[in-house]
Coordinates of C-alpha atoms and ligand atoms in Angstrom, one line a residue:
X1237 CA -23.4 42.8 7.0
X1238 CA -20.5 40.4 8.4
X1239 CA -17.1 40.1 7.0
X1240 CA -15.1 36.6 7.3
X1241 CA -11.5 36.1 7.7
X1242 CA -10.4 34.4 4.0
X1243 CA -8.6 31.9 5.9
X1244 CA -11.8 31.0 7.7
X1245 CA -9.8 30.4 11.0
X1246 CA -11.6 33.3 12.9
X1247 CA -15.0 34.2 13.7
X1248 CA -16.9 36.9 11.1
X1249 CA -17.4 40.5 12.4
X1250 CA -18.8 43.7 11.4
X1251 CA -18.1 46.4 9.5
X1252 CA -16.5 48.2 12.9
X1253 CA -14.2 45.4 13.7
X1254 CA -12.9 44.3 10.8
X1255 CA -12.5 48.2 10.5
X1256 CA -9.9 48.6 13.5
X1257 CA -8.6 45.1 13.3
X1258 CA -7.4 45.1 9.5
X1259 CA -6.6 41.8 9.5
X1260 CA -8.3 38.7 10.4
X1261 CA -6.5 36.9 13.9
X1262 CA -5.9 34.0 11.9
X1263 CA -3.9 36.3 9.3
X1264 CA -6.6 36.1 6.4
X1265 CA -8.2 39.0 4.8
X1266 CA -11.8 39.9 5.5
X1267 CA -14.2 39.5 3.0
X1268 CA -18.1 40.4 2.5
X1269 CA -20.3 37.5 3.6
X1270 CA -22.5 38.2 0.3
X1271 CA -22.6 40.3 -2.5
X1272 CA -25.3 42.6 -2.6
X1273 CA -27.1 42.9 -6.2
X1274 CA -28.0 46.5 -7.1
X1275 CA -31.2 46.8 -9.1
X1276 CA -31.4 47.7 -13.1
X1277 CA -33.6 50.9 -12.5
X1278 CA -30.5 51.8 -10.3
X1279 CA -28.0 52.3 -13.6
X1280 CA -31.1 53.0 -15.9
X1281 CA -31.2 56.0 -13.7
X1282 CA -27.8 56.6 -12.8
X1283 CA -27.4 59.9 -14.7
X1284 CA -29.9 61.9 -12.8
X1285 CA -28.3 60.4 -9.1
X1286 CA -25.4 62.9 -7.7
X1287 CA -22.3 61.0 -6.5
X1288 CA -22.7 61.0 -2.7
X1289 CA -26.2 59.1 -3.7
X1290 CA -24.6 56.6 -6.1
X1291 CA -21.3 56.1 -3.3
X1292 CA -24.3 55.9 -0.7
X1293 CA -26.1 53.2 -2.2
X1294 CA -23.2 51.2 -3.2
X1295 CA -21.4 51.0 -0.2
X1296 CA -24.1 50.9 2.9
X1297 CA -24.7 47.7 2.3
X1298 CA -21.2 46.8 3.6
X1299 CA -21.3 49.1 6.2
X1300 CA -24.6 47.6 7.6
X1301 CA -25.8 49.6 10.9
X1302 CA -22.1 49.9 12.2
X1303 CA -22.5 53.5 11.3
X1304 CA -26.1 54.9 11.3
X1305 CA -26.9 56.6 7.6
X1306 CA -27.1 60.2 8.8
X1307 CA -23.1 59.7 9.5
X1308 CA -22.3 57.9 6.8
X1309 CA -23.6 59.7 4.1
X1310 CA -21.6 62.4 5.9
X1311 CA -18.8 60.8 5.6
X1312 CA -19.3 60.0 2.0
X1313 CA -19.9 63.3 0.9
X1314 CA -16.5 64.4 2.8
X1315 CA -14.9 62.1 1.1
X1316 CA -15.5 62.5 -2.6
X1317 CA -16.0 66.3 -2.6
X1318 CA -13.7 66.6 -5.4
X1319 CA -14.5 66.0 -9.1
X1320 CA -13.5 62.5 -11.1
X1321 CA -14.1 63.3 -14.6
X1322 CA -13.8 60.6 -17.4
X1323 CA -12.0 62.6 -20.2
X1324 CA -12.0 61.3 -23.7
X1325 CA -8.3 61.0 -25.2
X1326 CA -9.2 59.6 -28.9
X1327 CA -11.6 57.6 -30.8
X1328 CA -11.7 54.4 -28.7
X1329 CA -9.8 55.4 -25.7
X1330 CA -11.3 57.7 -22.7
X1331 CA -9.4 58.8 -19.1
X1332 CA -11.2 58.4 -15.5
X1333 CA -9.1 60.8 -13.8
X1334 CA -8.7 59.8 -10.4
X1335 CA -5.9 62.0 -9.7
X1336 CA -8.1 65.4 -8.8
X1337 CA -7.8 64.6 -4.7
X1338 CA -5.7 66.4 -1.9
X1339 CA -2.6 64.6 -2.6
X1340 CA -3.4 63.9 -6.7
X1341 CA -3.6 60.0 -6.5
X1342 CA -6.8 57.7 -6.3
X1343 CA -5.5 56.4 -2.5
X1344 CA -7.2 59.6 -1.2
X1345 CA -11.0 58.5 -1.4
X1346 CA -10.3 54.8 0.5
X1347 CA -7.8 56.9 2.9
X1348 CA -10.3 59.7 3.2
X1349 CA -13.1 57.0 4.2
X1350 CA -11.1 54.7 6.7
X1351 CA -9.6 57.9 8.5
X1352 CA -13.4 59.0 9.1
X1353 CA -14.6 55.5 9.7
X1354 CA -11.6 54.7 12.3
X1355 CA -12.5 57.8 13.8
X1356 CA -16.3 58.0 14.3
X1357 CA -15.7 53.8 15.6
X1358 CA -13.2 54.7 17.9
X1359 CA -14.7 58.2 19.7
X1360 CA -15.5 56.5 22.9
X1361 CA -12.4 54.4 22.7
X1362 CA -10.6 54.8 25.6
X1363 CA -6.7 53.5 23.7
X1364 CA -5.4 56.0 21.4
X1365 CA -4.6 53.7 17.8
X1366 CA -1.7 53.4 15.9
X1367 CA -1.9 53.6 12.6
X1368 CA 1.6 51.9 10.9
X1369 CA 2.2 52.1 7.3
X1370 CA 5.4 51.5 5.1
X1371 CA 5.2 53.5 1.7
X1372 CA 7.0 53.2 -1.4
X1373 CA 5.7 57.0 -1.7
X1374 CA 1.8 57.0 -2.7
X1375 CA 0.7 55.5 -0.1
X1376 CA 2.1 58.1 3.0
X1377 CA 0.9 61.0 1.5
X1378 CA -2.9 59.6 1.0
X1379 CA -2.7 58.5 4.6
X1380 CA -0.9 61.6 6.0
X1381 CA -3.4 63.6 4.6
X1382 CA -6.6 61.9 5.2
X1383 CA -6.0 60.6 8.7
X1384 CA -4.7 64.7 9.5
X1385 CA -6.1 65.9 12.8
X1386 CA -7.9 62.6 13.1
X1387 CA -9.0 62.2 16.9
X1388 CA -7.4 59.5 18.8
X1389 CA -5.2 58.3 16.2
X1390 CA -1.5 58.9 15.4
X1391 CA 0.3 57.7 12.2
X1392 CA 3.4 56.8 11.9
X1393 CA 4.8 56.7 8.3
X1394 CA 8.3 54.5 7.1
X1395 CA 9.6 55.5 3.8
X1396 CA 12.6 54.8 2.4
X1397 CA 15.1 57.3 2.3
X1398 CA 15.7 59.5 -0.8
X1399 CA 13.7 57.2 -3.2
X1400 CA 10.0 58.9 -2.9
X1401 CA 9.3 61.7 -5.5
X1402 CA 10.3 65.3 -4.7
X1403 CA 6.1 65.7 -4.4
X1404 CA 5.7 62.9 -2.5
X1405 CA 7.9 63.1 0.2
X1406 CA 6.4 66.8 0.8
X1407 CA 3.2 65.2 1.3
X1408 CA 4.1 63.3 3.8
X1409 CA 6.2 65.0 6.0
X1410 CA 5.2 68.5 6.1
X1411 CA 1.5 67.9 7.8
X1412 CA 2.9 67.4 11.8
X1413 CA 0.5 67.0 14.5
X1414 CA -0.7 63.3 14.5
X1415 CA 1.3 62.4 11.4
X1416 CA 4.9 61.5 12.3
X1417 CA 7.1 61.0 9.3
X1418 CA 10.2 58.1 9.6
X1419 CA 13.1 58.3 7.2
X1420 CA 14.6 55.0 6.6
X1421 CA 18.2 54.6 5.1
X1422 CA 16.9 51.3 2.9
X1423 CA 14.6 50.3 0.4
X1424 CA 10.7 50.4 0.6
X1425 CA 10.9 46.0 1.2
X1426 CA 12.7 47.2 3.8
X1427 CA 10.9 49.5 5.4
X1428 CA 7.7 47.2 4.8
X1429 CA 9.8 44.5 6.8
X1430 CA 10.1 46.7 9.6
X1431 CA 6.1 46.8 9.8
X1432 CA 5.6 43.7 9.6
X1433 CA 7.7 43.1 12.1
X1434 CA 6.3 45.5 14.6
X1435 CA 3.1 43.8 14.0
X1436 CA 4.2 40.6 15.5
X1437 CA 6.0 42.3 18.3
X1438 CA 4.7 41.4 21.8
X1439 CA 6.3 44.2 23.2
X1440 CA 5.1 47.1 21.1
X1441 CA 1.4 45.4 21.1
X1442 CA 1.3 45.4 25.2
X1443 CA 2.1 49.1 24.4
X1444 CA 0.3 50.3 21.3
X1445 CA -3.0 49.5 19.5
X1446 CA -1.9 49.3 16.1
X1447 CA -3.6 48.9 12.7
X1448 CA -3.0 49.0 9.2
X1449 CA -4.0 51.4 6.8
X1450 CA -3.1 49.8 3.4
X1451 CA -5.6 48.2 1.0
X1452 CA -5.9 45.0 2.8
X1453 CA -8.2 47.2 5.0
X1454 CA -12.0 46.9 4.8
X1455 CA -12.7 50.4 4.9
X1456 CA -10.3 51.3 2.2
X1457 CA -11.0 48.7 -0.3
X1458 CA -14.3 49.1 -0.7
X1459 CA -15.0 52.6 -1.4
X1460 CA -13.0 52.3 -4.5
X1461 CA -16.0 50.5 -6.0
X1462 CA -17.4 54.3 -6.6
X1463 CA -15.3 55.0 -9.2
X1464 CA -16.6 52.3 -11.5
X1465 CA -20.0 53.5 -10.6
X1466 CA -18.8 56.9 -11.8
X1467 CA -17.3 55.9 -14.8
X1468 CA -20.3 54.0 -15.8
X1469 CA -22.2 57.3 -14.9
X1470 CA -20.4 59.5 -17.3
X1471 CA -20.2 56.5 -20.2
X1472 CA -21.6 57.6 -23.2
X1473 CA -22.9 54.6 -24.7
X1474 CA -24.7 52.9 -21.9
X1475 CA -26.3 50.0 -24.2
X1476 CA -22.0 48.8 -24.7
X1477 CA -20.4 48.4 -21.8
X1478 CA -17.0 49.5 -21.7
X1479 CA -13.6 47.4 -20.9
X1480 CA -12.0 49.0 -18.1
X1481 CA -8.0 48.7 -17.6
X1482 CA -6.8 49.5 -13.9
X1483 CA -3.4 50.2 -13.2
X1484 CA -2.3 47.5 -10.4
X1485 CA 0.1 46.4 -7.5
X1486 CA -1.7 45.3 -4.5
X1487 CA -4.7 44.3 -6.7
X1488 CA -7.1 46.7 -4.2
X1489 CA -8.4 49.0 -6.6
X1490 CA -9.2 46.2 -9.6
X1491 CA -10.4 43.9 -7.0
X1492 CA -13.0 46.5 -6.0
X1493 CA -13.7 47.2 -9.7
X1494 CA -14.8 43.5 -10.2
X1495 CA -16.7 43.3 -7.2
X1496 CA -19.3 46.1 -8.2
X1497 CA -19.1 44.4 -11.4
X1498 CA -20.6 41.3 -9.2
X1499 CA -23.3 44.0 -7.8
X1500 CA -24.8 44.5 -11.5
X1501 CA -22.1 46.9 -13.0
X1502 CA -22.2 46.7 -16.6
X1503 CA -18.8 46.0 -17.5
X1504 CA -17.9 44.3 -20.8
X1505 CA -14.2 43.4 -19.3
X1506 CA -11.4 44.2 -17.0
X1507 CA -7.9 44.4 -17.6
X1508 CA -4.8 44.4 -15.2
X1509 CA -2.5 46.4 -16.3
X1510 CA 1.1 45.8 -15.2
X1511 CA 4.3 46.7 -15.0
X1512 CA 7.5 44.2 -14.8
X1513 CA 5.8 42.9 -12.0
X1514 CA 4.5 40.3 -13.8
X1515 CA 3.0 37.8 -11.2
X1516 CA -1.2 37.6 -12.4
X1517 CA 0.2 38.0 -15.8
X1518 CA 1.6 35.1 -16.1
X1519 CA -1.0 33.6 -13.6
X1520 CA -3.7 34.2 -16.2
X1521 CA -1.2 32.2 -18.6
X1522 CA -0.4 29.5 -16.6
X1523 CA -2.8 29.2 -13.8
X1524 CA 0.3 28.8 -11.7
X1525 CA 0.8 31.8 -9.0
X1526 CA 4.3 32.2 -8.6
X1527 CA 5.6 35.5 -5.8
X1528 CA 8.6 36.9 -7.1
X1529 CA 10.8 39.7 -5.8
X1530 CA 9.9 42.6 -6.6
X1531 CA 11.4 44.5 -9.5
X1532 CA 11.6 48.3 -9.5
X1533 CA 10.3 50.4 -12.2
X1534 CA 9.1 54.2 -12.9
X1535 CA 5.5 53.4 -12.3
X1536 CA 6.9 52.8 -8.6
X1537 CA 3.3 52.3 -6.8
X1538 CA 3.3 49.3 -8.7
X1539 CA 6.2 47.3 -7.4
X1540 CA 4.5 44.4 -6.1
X1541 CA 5.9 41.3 -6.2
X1542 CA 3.5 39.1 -4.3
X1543 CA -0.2 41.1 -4.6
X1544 CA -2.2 40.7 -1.7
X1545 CA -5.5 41.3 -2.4
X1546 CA -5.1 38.7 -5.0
X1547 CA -6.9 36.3 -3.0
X1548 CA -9.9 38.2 -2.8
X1549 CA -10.0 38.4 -6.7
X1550 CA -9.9 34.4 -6.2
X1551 CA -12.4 34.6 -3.4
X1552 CA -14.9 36.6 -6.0
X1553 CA -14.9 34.4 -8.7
X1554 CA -15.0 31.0 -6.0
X1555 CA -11.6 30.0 -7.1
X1556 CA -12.7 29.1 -10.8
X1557 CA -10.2 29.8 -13.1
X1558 CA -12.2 29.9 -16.4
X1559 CA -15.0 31.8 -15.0
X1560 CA -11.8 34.5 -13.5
X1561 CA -10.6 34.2 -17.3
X1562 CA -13.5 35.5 -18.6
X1563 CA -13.8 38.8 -17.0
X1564 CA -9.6 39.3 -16.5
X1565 CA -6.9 39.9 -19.0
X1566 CA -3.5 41.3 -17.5
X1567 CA -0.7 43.2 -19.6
X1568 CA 3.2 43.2 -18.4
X1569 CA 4.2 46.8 -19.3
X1570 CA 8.1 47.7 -20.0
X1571 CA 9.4 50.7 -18.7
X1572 CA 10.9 51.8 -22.3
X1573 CA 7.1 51.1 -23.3
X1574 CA 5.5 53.3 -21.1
X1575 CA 8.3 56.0 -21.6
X1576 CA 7.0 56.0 -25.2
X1577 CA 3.6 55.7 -24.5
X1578 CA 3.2 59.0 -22.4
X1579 CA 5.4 60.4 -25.6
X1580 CA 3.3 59.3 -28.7
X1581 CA 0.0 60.1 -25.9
X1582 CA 1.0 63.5 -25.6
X1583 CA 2.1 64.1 -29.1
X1584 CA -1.4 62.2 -30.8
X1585 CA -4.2 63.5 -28.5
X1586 CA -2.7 66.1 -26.3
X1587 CA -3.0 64.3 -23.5
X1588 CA -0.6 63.8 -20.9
X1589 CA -0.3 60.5 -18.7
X1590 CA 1.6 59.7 -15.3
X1591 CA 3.8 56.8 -15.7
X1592 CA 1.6 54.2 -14.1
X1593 CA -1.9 55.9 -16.7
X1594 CA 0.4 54.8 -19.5
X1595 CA 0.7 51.6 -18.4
X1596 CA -2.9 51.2 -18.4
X1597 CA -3.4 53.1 -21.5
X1598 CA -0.9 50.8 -23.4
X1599 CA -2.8 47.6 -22.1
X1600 CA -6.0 48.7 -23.0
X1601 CA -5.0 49.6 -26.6
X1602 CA -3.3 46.0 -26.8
X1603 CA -6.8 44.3 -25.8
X1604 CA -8.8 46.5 -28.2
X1605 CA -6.5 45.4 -31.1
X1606 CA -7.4 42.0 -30.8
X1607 CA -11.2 42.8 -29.3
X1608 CA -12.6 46.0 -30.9
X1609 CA -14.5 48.3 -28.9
X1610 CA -14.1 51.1 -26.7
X1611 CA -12.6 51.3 -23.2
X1612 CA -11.5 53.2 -20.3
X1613 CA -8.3 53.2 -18.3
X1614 CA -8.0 54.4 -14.7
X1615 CA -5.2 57.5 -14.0
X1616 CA -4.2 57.1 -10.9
X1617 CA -1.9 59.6 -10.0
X1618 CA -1.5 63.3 -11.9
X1619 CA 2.1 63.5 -13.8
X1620 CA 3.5 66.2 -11.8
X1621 CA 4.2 63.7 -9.2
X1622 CA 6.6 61.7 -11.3
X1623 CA 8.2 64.5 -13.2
X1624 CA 11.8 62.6 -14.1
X1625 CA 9.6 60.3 -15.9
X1626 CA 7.4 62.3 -17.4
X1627 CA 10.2 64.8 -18.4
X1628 CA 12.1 62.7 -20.1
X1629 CA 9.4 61.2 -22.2
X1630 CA 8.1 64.5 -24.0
X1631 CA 11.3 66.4 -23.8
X1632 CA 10.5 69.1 -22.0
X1633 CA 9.5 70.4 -18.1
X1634 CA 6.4 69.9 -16.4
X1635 CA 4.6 72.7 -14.8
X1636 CA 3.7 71.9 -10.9
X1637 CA 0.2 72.8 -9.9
X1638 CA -0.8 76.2 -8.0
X1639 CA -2.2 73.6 -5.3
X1640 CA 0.9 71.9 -4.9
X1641 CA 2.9 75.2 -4.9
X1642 CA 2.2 75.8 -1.2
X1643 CA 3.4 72.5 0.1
X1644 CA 6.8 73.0 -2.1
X1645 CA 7.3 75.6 0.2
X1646 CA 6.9 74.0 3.4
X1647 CA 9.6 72.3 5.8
X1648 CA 10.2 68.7 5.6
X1649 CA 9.9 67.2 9.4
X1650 CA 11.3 63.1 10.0
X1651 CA 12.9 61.4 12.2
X1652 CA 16.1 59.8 10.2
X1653 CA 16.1 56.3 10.8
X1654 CA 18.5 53.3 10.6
X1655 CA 17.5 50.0 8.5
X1656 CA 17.1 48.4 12.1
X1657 CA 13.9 47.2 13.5
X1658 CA 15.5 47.3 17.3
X1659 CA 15.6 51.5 16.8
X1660 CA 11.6 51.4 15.0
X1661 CA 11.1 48.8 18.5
X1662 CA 12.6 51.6 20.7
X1663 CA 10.4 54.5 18.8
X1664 CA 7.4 52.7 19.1
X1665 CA 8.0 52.0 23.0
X1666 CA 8.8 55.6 23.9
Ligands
LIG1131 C1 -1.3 52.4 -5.3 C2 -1.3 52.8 -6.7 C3 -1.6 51.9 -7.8 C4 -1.9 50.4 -7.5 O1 -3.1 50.2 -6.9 P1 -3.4 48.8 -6.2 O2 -4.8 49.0 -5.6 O3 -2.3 48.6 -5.2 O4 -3.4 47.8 -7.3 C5 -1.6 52.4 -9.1 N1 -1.3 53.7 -9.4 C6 -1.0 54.6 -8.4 C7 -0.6 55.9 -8.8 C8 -1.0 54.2 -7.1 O5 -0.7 55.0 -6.1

């Protein structure tokens, strides 16, 4: 299969290239040239099928022969060999926890997959790639860990300073080897200026192959469509499809959810849940898409001000608003609401969300007041990660996870680093 550049200013490619390049030339986002329509006997069946079948059949079709299937279903199974239960929490409400991974957040199966895609496509290659990445602090340690002793590629990580969880930063700068942690005295908008900047560097791309490993990449949005697929697996009542509420920033991981739900996936509705980063909220209101800057809050990995894989959402539904209206709701989430939502959570079903769960709990209780039924929300990250948060909300400590206890232990290494792009220019060209 081909992918096209959204802004339809370059030529399509395959899987492989849009792969290493991450972004179109012309700027734009690559995009499948069709949807490929999964057959009914597929879900009637889907029980029986193990996960590295269903995550087979759902994503080879975008992968097309630029990896044969022998690899790929390696791959695959390397990838998702960890559990992703869907947990009931009450009567109407049930948990897909995605949070079971190496670094307990859902960015581990597309980072998992690109690291082992950018690595079998460039084995022969004769340029070592750069892999560049700004983090607000979920981000880093997904890609840390799944690109880790990846052949022929080095990452290099900017975070900002002293505002990424105790947990977080651990998981970023602890691995060494190809993963080489920066610590920048700014903000994360910062840090992601820096990147940007590097990208457009003549200098620094005589020098250095780089690419990017956030969600506007190929190889890491698409795998997320397995979870829905999984989900829908473990669903108890398969004749009423349920309405699914994805915590969101970037848009990646709900974008892919509507996309299988284009292949056939029964899904009665999606929701967007939010946080004060309101943007697609008030799109869906006012069909108007306004960026703003972005606003910080305790479900951190969702301080987006201006999404980007918005467009592809828009791409999906062919630009039509009414049609986008009819699968889409979005929820703005306070932070004094999702405070009390982990609270009254914990204390009603004995269940115990991360900051940005919450938010998707809460919006998927709002959407079921006014349309009964029964639903799922995504958790994307485990609580221990955001302890202050967490903490604070049910009054007492949080205990941190015999896997995590190891990498507690372990020496932070990073470079300290200036908010300057002129000492990130003079890194990069060492
Ligand atoms: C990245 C992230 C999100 C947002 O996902 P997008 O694909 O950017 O919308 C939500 N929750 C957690 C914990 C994350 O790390």
């Amino acid at each position: 299969m081909k992918h096209y550049s959204i802004n339809k200013q370059s030529v399509t490619v395959d899987f492989r290239e849009a792969t290493i390049r991450g972004q179109a030339p012309d700027m734009g986002l690559y995009f499948p040239e069709r949807i490929p329509k999964i057959e009914n006997e597929f879900f009637r069946d889907i029980e029986n099928l193990s996960n590295e079948e269903i995550a087979f059949r759902v994503i080879k079709p975008y992968v097309g022969d630029a990896i044969p299937e022998e690899k790929l279903f390696q791959i695959i199974s390397e990838t998702i060999n960890f559990p992703i239960p869907l947990v009931q929490v009450n009567e109407t409400i049930f948990s897909l926890e995605l949070f079971h991974g190496p670094t307990l957040a859902f960015k581990d199966v597309g980072s998992r997959f690109m690291s082992r895609c950018l690595g079998y496509f460039l084995k022969d290659h004769e340029k070592k790639v750069t892999v560049l990445v700004a983090t607000s602090g979920d981000t880093g340690g997904a890609v840390a860990n799944g690109f880790y002793e990846t052949e022929g590629v080095e990452v290099i990580i900017l975070y900002p300073s002293g505002k990424v969880s105790p947990v977080q930063e651990k998981q970023l700068t602890t691995l060494g080897e190809n993963i080489h942690a920066l610590e920048v005295k700014g903000t994360f908008d910062d840090c992601q200026q820096m990147v940007k900047k590097a990208f457009a560097d003549e200098d620094i791309n005589k020098k250095r192959f780089l690419t990017s490993a956030n969600s506007i990449n190929v190889a890491r949005w698409l795998p997320q469509q397995v979870y829905y697929f999984f989900a829908y697996k473990q669903w108890p009542e398969k004749g009423k499809p349920p309405v699914v509420s994805v915590p969101s920033g970037n848009f990646g991981n709900i974008c892919a959810g509507l996309l299988a739900q284009q292949s056939g996936l029964p899904v009665k509705h999606f929701i967007a849940a939010c946080n004060a980063n309101d943007v697609i909220s008030n799109y869906l209101k006012t069909e108007i898409l306004k960026p703003k800057q972005t606003i910080p809050t305790l479900s951190n990995a969702m301080d987006v001000g201006n999404p980007s894989n918005f467009v592809r959402i828009l791409e999906i539904f062919q630009h039509r608003f009414s049609v986008l209206k009819n699968d889409l709701s979005s929820f703005s989430i306070s932070d004094e609401e999702t405070l009390l939502t982990i609270k009254e959570v914990y204390q009603h079903c004995n269940y115990l969300c991360d900051p940005h769960g919450a938010v998707g709990y809460l919006s998927l209780e709002r959407y079921l007041d006014q349309f009964p039924g029964k639903g799922i929300f995504l958790e994307t990250a485990h609580p221990v990660k955001f302890p202050e948060a967490v903490e604070k909300a049910i009054g007492q400590k949080i205990e941190i996870p015999a896997s995590l206890a190891g990498i507690m232990k372990k020496n932070k290494k990073s470079s300290l680093m200036e908010n300057s792009f002129e000492q990130l220019k003079g890194y990069l060209l060492h």
